[in-house]
Every structure is written in structure tokens, then in C-alpha cells.
mmCIF file of C-alpha atoms in Angstrom:
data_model
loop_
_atom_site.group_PDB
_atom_site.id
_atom_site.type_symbol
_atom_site.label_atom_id
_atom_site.label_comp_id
_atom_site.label_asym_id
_atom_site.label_seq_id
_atom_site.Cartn_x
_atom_site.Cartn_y
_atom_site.Cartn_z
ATOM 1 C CA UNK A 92 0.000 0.000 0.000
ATOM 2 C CA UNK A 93 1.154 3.526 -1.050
ATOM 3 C CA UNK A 94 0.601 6.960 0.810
ATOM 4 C CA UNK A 95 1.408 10.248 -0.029
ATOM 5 C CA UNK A 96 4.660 11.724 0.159
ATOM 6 C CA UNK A 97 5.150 15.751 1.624
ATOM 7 C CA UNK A 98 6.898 18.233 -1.460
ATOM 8 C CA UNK A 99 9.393 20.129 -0.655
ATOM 9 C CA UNK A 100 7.654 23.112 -2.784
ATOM 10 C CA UNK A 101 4.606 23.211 -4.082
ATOM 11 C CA UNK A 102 5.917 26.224 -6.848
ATOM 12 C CA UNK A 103 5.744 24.652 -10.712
ATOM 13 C CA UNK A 104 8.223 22.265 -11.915
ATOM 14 C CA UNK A 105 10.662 22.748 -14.684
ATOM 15 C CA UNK A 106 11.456 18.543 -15.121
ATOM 16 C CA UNK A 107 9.376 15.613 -14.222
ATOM 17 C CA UNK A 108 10.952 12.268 -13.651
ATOM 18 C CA UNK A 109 10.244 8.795 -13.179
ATOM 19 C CA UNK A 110 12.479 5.547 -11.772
ATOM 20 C CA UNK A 111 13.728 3.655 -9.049
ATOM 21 C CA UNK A 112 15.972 5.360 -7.075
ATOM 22 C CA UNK A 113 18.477 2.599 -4.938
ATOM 23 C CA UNK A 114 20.878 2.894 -2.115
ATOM 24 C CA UNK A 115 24.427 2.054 -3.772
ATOM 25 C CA UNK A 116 27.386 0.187 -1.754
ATOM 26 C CA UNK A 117 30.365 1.691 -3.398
ATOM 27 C CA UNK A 118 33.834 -0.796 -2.543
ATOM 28 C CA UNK A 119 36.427 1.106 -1.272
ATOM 29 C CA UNK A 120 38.632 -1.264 -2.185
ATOM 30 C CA UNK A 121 39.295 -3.391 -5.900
ATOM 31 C CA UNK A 122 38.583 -6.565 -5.911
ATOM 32 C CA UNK A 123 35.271 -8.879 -6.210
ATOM 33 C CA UNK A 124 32.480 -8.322 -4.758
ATOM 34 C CA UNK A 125 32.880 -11.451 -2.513
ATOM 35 C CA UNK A 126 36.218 -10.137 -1.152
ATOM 36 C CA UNK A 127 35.357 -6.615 -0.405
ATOM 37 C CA UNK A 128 34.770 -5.595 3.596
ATOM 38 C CA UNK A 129 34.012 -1.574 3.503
ATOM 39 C CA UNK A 130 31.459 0.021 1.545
ATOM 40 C CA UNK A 131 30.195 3.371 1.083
ATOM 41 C CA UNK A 132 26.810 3.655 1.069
ATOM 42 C CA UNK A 133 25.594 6.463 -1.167
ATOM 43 C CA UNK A 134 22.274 7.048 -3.858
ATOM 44 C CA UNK A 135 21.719 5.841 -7.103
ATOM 45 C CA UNK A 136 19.173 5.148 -10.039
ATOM 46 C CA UNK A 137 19.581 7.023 -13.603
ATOM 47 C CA UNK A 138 16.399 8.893 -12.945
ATOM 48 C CA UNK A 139 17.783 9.923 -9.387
ATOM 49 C CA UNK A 140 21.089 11.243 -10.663
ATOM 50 C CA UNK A 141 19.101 12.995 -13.365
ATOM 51 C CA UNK A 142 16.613 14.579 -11.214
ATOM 52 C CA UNK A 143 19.966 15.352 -8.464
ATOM 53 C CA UNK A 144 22.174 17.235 -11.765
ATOM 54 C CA UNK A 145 19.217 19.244 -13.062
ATOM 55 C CA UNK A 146 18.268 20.364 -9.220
ATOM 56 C CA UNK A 147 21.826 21.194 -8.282
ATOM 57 C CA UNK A 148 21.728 23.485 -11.755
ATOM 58 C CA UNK A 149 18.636 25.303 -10.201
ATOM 59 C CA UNK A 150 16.086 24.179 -12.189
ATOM 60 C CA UNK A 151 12.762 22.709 -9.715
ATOM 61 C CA UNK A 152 12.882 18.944 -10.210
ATOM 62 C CA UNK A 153 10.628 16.675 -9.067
ATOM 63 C CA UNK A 154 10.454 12.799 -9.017
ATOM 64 C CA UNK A 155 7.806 9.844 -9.514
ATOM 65 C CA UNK A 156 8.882 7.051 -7.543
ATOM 66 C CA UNK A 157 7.303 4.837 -4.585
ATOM 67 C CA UNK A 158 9.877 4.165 -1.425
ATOM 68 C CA UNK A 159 10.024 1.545 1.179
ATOM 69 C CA UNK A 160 9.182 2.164 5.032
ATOM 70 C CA UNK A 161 12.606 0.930 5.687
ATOM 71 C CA UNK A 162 16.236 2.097 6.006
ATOM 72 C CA UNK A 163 16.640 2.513 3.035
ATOM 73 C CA UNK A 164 13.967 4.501 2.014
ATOM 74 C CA UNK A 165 14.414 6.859 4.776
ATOM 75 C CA UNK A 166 17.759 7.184 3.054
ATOM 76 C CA UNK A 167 16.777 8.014 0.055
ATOM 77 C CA UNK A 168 14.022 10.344 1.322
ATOM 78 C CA UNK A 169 16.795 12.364 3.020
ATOM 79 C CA UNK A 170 18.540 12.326 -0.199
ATOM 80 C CA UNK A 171 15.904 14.191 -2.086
ATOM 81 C CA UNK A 172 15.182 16.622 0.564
ATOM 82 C CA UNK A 173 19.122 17.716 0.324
ATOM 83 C CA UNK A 174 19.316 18.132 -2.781
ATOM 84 C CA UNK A 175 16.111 20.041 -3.092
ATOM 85 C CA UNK A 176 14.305 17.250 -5.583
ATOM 86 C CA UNK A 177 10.561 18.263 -5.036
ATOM 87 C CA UNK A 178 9.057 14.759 -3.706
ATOM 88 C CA UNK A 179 5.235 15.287 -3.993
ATOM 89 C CA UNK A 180 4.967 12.260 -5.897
ATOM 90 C CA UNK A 181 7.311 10.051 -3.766
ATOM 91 C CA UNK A 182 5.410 7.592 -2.539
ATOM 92 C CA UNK A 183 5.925 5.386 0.776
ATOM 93 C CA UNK A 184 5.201 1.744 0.104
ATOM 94 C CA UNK A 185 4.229 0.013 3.199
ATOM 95 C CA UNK A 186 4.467 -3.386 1.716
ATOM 96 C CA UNK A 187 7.255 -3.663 -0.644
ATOM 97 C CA UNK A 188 11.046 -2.989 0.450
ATOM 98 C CA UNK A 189 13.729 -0.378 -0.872
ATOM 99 C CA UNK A 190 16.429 -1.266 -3.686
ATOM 100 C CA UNK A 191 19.416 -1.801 -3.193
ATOM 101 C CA UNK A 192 23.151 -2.109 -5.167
ATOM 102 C CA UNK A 193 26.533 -3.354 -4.805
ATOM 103 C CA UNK A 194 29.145 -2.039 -7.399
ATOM 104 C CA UNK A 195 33.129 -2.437 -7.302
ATOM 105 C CA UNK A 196 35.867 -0.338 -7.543
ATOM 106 C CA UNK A 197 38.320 0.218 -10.361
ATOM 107 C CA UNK A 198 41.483 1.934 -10.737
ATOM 108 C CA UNK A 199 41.680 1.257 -14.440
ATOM 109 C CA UNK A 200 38.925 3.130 -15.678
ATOM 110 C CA UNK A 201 37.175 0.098 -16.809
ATOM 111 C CA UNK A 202 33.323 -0.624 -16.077
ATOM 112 C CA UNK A 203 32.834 -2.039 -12.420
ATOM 113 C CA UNK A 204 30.825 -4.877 -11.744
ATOM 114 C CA UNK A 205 27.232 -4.301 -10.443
ATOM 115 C CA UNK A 206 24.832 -6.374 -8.705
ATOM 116 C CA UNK A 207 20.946 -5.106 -8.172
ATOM 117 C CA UNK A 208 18.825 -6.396 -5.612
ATOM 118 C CA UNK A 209 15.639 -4.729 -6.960
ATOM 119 C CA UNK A 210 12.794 -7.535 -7.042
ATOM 120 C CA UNK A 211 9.637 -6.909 -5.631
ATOM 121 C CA UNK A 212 10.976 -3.643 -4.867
ATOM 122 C CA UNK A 213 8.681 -0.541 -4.287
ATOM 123 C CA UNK A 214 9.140 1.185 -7.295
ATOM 124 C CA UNK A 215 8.367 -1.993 -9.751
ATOM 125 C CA UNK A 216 4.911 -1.627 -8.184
ATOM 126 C CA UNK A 217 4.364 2.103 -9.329
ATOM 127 C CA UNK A 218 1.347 2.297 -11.592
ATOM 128 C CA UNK A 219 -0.862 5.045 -13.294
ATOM 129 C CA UNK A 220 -1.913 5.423 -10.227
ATOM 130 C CA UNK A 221 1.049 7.586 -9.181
ATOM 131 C CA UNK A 222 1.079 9.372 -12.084
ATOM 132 C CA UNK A 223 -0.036 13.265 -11.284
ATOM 133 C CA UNK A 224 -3.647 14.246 -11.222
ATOM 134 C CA UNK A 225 -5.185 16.545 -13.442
ATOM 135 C CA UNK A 226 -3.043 19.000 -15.442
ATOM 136 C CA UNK A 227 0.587 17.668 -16.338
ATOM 137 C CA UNK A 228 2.782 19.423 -13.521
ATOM 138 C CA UNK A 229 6.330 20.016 -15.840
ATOM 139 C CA UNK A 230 6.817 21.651 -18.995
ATOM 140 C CA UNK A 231 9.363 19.092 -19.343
ATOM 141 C CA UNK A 232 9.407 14.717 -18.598
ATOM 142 C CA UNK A 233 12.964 13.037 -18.609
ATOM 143 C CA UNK A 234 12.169 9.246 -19.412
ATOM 144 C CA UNK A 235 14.839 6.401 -19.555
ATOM 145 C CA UNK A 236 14.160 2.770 -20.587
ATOM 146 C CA UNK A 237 14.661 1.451 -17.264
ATOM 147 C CA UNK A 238 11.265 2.524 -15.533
ATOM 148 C CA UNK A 239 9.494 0.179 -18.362
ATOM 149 C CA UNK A 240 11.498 -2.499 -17.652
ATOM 150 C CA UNK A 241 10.862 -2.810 -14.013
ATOM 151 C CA UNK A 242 7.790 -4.410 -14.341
ATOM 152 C CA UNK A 243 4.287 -4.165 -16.800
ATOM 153 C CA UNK A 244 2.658 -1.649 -14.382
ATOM 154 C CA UNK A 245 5.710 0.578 -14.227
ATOM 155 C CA UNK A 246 5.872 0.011 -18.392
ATOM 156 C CA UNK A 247 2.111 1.075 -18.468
ATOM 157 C CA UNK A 248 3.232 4.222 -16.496
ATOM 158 C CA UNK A 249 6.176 5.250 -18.802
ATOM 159 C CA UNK A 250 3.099 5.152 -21.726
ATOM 160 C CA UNK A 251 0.673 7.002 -19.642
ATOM 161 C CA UNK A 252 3.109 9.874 -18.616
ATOM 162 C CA UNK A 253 4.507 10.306 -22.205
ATOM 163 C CA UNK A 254 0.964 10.972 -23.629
ATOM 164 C CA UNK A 255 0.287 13.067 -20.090
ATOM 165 C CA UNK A 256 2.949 15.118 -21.461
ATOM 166 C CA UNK A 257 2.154 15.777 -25.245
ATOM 167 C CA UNK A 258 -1.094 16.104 -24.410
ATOM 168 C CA UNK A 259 -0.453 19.389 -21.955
ATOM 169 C CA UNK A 260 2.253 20.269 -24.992
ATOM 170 C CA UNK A 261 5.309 19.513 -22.759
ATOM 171 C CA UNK A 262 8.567 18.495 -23.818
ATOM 172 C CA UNK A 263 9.617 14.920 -23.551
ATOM 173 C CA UNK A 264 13.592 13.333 -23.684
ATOM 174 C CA UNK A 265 14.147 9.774 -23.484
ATOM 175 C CA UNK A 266 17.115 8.239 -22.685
ATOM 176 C CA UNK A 267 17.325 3.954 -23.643
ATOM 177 C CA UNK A 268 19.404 2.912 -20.624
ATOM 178 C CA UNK A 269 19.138 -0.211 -21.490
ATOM 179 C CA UNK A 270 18.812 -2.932 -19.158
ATOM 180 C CA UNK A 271 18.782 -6.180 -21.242
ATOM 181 C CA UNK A 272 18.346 -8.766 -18.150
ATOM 182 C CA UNK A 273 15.562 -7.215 -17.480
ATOM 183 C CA UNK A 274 13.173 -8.064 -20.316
ATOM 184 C CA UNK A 275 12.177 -11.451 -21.530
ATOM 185 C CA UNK A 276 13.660 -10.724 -25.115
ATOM 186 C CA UNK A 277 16.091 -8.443 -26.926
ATOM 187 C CA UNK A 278 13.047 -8.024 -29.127
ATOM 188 C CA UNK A 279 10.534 -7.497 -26.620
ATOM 189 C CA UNK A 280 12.984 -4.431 -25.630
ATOM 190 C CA UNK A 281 13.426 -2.880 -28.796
ATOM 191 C CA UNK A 282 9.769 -2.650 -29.670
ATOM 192 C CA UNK A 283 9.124 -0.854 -26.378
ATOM 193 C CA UNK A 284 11.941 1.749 -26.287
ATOM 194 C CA UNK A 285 11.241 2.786 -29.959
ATOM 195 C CA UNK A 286 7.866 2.976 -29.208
ATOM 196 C CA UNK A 287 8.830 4.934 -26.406
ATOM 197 C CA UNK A 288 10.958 7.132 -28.357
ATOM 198 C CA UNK A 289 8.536 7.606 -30.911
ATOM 199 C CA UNK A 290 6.618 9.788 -28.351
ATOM 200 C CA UNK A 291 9.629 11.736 -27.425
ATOM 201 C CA UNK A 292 11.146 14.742 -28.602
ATOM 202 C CA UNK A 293 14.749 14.343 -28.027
ATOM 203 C CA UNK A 294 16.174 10.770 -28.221
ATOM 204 C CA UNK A 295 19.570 10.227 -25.972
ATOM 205 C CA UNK A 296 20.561 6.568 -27.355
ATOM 206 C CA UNK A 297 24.284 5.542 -27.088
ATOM 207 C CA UNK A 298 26.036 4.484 -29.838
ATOM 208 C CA UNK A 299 25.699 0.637 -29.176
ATOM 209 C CA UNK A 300 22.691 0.760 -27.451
ATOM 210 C CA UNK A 301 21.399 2.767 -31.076
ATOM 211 C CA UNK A 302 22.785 0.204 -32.989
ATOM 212 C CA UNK A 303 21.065 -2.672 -30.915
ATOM 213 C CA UNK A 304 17.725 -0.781 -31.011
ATOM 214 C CA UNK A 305 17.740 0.295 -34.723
ATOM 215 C CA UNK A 306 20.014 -2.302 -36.466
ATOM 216 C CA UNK A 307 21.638 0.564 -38.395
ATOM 217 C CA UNK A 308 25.580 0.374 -37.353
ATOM 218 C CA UNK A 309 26.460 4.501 -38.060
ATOM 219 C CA UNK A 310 25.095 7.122 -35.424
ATOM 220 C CA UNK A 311 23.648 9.268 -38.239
ATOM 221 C CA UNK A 312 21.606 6.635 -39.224
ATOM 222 C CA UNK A 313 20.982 5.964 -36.061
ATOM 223 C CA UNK A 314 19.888 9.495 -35.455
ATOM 224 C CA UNK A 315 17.736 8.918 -38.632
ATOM 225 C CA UNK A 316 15.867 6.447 -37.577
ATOM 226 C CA UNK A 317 14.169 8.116 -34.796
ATOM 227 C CA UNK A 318 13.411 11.341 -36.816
ATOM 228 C CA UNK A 319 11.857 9.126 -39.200
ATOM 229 C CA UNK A 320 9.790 8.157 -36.615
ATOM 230 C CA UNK A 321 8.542 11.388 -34.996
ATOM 231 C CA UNK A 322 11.727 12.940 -33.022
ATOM 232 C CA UNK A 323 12.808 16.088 -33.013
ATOM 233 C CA UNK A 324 16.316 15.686 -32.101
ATOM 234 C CA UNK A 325 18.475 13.018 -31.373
ATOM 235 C CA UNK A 326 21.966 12.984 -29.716
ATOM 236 C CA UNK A 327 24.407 10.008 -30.132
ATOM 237 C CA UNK A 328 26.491 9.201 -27.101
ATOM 238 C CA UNK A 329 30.215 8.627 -28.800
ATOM 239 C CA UNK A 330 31.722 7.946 -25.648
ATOM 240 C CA UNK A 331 35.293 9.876 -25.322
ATOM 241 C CA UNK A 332 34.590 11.059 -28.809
ATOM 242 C CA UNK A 333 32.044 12.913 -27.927
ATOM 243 C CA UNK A 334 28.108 13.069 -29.661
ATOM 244 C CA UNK A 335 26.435 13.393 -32.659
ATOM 245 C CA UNK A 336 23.531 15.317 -33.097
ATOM 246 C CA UNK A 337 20.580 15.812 -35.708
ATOM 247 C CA UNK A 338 17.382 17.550 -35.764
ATOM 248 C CA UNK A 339 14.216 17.086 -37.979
ATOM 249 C CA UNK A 340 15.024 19.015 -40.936
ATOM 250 C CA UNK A 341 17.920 21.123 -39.299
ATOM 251 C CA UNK A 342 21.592 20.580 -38.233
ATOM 252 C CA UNK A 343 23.483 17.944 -37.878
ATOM 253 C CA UNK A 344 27.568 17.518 -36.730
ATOM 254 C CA UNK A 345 29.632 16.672 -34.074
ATOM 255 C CA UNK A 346 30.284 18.086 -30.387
ATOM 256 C CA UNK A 347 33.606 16.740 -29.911
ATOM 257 C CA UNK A 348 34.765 15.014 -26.537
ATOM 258 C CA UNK A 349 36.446 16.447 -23.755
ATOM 259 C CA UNK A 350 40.032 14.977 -22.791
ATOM 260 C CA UNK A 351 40.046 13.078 -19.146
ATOM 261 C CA UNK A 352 43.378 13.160 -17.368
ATOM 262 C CA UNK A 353 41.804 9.841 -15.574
ATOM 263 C CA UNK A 354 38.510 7.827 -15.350
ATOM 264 C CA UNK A 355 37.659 6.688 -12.061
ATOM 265 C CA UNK A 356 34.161 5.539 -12.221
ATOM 266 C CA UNK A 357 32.343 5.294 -15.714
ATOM 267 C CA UNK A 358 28.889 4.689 -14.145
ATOM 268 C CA UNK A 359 26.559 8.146 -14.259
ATOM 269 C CA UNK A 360 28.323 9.362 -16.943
ATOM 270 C CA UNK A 361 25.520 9.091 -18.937
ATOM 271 C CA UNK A 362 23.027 10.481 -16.679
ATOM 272 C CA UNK A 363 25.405 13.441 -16.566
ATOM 273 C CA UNK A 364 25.278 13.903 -20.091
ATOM 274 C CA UNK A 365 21.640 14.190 -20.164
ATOM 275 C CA UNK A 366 21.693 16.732 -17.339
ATOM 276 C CA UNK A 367 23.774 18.632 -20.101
ATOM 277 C CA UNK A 368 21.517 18.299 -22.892
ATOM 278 C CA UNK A 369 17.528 19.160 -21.025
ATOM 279 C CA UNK A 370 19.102 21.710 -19.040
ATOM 280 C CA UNK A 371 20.942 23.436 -22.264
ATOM 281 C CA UNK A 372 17.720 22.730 -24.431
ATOM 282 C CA UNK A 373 15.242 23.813 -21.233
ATOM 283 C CA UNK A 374 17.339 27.173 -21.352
ATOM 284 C CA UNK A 375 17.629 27.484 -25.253
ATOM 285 C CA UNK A 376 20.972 27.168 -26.104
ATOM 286 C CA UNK A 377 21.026 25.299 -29.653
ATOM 287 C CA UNK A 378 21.075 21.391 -29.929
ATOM 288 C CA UNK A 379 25.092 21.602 -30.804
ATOM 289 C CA UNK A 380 25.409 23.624 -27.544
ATOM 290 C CA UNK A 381 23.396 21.460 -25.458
ATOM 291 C CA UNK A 382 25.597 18.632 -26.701
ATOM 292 C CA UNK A 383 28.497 20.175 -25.446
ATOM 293 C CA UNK A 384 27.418 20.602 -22.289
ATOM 294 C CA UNK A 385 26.089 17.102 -22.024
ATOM 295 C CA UNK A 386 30.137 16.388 -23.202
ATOM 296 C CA UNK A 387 31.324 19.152 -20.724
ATOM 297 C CA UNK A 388 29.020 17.220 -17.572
ATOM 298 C CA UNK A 389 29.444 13.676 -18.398
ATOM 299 C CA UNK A 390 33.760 14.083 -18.701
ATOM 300 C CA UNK A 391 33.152 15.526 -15.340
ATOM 301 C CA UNK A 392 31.340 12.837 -13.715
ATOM 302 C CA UNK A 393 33.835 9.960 -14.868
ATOM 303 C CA UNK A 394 36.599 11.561 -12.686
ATOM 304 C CA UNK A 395 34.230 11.271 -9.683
ATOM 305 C CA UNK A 396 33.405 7.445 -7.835
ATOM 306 C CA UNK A 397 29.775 7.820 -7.134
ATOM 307 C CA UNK A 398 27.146 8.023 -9.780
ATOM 308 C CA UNK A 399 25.978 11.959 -8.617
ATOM 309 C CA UNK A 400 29.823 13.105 -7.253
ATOM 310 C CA UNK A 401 30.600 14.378 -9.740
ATOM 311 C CA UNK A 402 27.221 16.754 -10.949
ATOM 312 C CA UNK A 403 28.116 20.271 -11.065
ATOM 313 C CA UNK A 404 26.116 23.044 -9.449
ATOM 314 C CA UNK A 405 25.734 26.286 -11.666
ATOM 315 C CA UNK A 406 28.832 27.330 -10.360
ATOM 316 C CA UNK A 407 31.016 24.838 -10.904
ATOM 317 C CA UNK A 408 29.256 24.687 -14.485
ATOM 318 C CA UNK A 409 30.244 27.744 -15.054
ATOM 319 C CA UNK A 410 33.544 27.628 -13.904
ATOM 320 C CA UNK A 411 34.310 24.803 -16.478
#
């Protein structure tokens, strides 16, 4: 059973959000999982560090989700009071229990290993009935491909909240995230995030994750392949290359990378990069500019070991 979460604010939002936010156990130490002894025990989930990079950027956030009554949840209930996420529509779920995440620690820069303990959580039981009453509360929603994946209720949710949005003539991105152990086939996933993305404006697919979704190998094509099917603009994640970016009948090129003295955590970068791009479109910089700073914010976050360390407030934005 849900109840109602207190906001923070009850002034308009500028982003809407939607996901699972989990309490991460960081090693402190390399090794496996099975050998490590201390932990640091921080926040995660792509929507979370979303909804944390746009906040700490000044723009009012707020997040769809459904928390345990646990340790955890209270947790993660502080988390989004400190960094000033608006929580109306986090709800407590006395009858399902908080996420939760390991992850491991590299000094090479390589990918750490990850393990989720997620099912049955809270937030795979969100429904339409969490989704806001009445008029659509955001003039912008920030979707990734995880929240449909959770489970079909959370999937019918994504749907709901997409059409919410177009209807009341908000903007929509969508990043894939992909999470292929979560669905029952690599088709199954496909024909849900491009359905997904067919409802969005701006499509944030990496490069692999665009060729696994599209079966076109080149990120223009890539790119084309979601205008073709109703997007305004889609970005390319290139990695340390950088992005490419196309809109319906406009430009197209490349926001080159930014050189990384050293990668300590790859995780979030991502999520950092589309902190770059809705917060650049939101305040109308150009799609090429918005990829930069999506480049300038996800270089960042790599040299930082949690997911959210490394999110810039406008300050430190704007001190480069």
C-alpha cells in the first residue's frame, strides 16, 4: 500500500521524472564483490542522478517514484530533501522494500561490476496510479528505458506519462538505458523503447545501445531512424569522442569530446550527459550547444566514484 509523500515546494516544476531510485554500496577497495569488507553507502538510479544534476543546476525537479518504510527509504528520502528534488509524488510503500546495489571499484577506468537487488521492490509496483492528477505538472518529462522495464505496471506508467505530457504540450527526452536482463527478449525491448521514443522529442541513445535498437551500425543513421519516426532531435552518445547530433530538418555535426586526465568511475556518466543536454535545451541554447554541455558534464562525472559526485552546481558549471 502507497501513501502520499510531503513536497518540498509546491511552486511549478521545470522537469518531471520517473524511476527507481536505490541505495548504492560503493567498494572502497578493488577486488570482487565477494572479497570486499568496507562500503560506502551512497544514492543511485539514472532517474535519481538525473533529477539530483538538473536540481543542483537550479532548475525545480521533481520525481515519480514509490519508497520503502525501511532504512533505506528513509535514506533516500533524506537524499531528495538535500538536494532540493521536489518529492510530492514520492510515494511510501508500506508493503514492498527499498532497492538496493553493490558495485566495485576500479582503478583502471574500466566498467565495475554491479549487482541489483531490486525484485519486488517498491518502485516496480508504481502504476498510473502515481502518475499526477489533473493537469501535467512540468513543462518538461525526462524518461529512460529502465522505468518500463521494471515491471508491466511501471511500463504502463512510462506510456501514460509520455501521452500526459504531449497532451499538456510539454517536452519529452528519453534516454534507452538499457537494461537487457531485465526483459524477456532483446526483441521485446526494442519494440518498447522505440515505441517509447517515438513519443519523445529528443532521443539520448548511445552508440551501441542505437545500434542494438535500430540495427543501423552509423550514429547518423541511427539518429535517422528516430526522426523518421517522430523525433525532433536526437543525440548520439560517442563515448570519449564525444556526440552526434541531428534535428528534424535542421543541423546535424559533431560536439567533440572532452580529454580526461583519468577515469575513475564510468557509471553516471551518462546520466550526466543528459543533465547537459535538457538543461541546455530547457534554457535554449542550440542542440550543438546542449551537446556540449552534455560532453562538458558527463567528462566531469567519470573523474568522480559515485554516480551523482561528480554533478556540477551552476557554479562549478560555469567555472568549467
Amino acid at each position: 500500500m502507497a501513501q502520499t509523500s510531503t513536497s518540498i515546494t509546491a511552486k511549478a516544476l521545470d522537469v518531471l521524472t520517473v524511476g527507481e531510485p536505490m541505495a548504492l554500496f560503493m567498494a572502497l577497495e578493488p577486488g570482487g564483490l565477494h572479497t570486499v569488507s568496507d562500503f560506502r553507502r551512497v544514492a543511485a538510479g539514472a532517474e535519481l542522478n538525473v533529477a539530483t544534476g538538473l536540481a543542483r543546476l537550479g532548475l525545480a525537479t521533481g520525481y515519480i517514484t514509490r519508497l520503502g518504510v525501511d532504512s533505506f527509504g528513509n535514506f533516500l528520502r533524506g537524499v531528495l530533501a538535500n538536494e532540493g528534488i521536489d518529492a510530492r509524488y514520492a510515494l511510501a510503500d508500506t508493503a514492498h522494500p527499498t532497492g538496493f546495489m553493490l558495485k566495485t571499484r576500479t582503478d583502471d577506468g574500466s566498467d565495475p561490476q554491479i549487482e541489483y537487488f531490486r525484485k519486488g521492490s517498491a518502485a516496480s509496483h508504481m502504476s498510473v496510479a502515481d502518475a499526477p492528477q489533473g493537469a501535467f505538472p512540468a513543462r518538461h518529462l525526462h524518461l529512460t528505458g529502465i522505468t518500463p522495464a521494471l515491471s508491466p505496471t511501471t511500463r504502463e506508467l512510462a506510456f501514460f506519462l509520455a501521452r500526459q505530457a504531449r497532451t499538456a504540450g510539454a517536452s519529452i527526452s528519453f534516454d534507452p538505458n538499457l537494461r537487457p536482463r531485465l526483459w524477456p527478449s532483446p526483441e521485446a525491448m526494442a519494440e518498447c523503447m522505440n515505441a517509447l521514443a517515438a513519443l519523445s522529442d529528443t532521443v539520448l541513445p548511445g552508440l551501441e545501445e542505437g545500434r542494438l535498437l535500430t540495427g543501423r551500425d552509423a550514429a547518423e543513421d541511427i539518429a535517422a531512424f528516430y526522426i523518421e519516426r517522430g523525433a525532433k532531435q536526437v543525440v548520439v552518445k560517442l563515448g570519449p569522442e564525444g556526440a552526434y547530433y541531428a534535428e528534424q530538418g535542421g543541423a546535424c555535426g559533431v560536439a567533440p569530446g572532452l580529454p580526461v586526465e583519468r577515469v575513475i568511475d564510468t557509471v553516471g556518466a551518462g546520466d550526466g550527459f543528459a543533465v547537459g543536454v535538457v538543461s541546455g535545451l530547457l534554457e535554449g541554447l542550440a542542440l550543438a550547444q546542449a551537446a556540449a554541455r552534455g560532453n562538458a558534464i558527463g567528462a566531469r562525472v567519470v573523474q568522480f566514484p559515485g554516480d551523482a559526485d561528480g554533478l556540477p552546481t551552476r557554479q562549478e558549471l560555469s567555472a568549467g
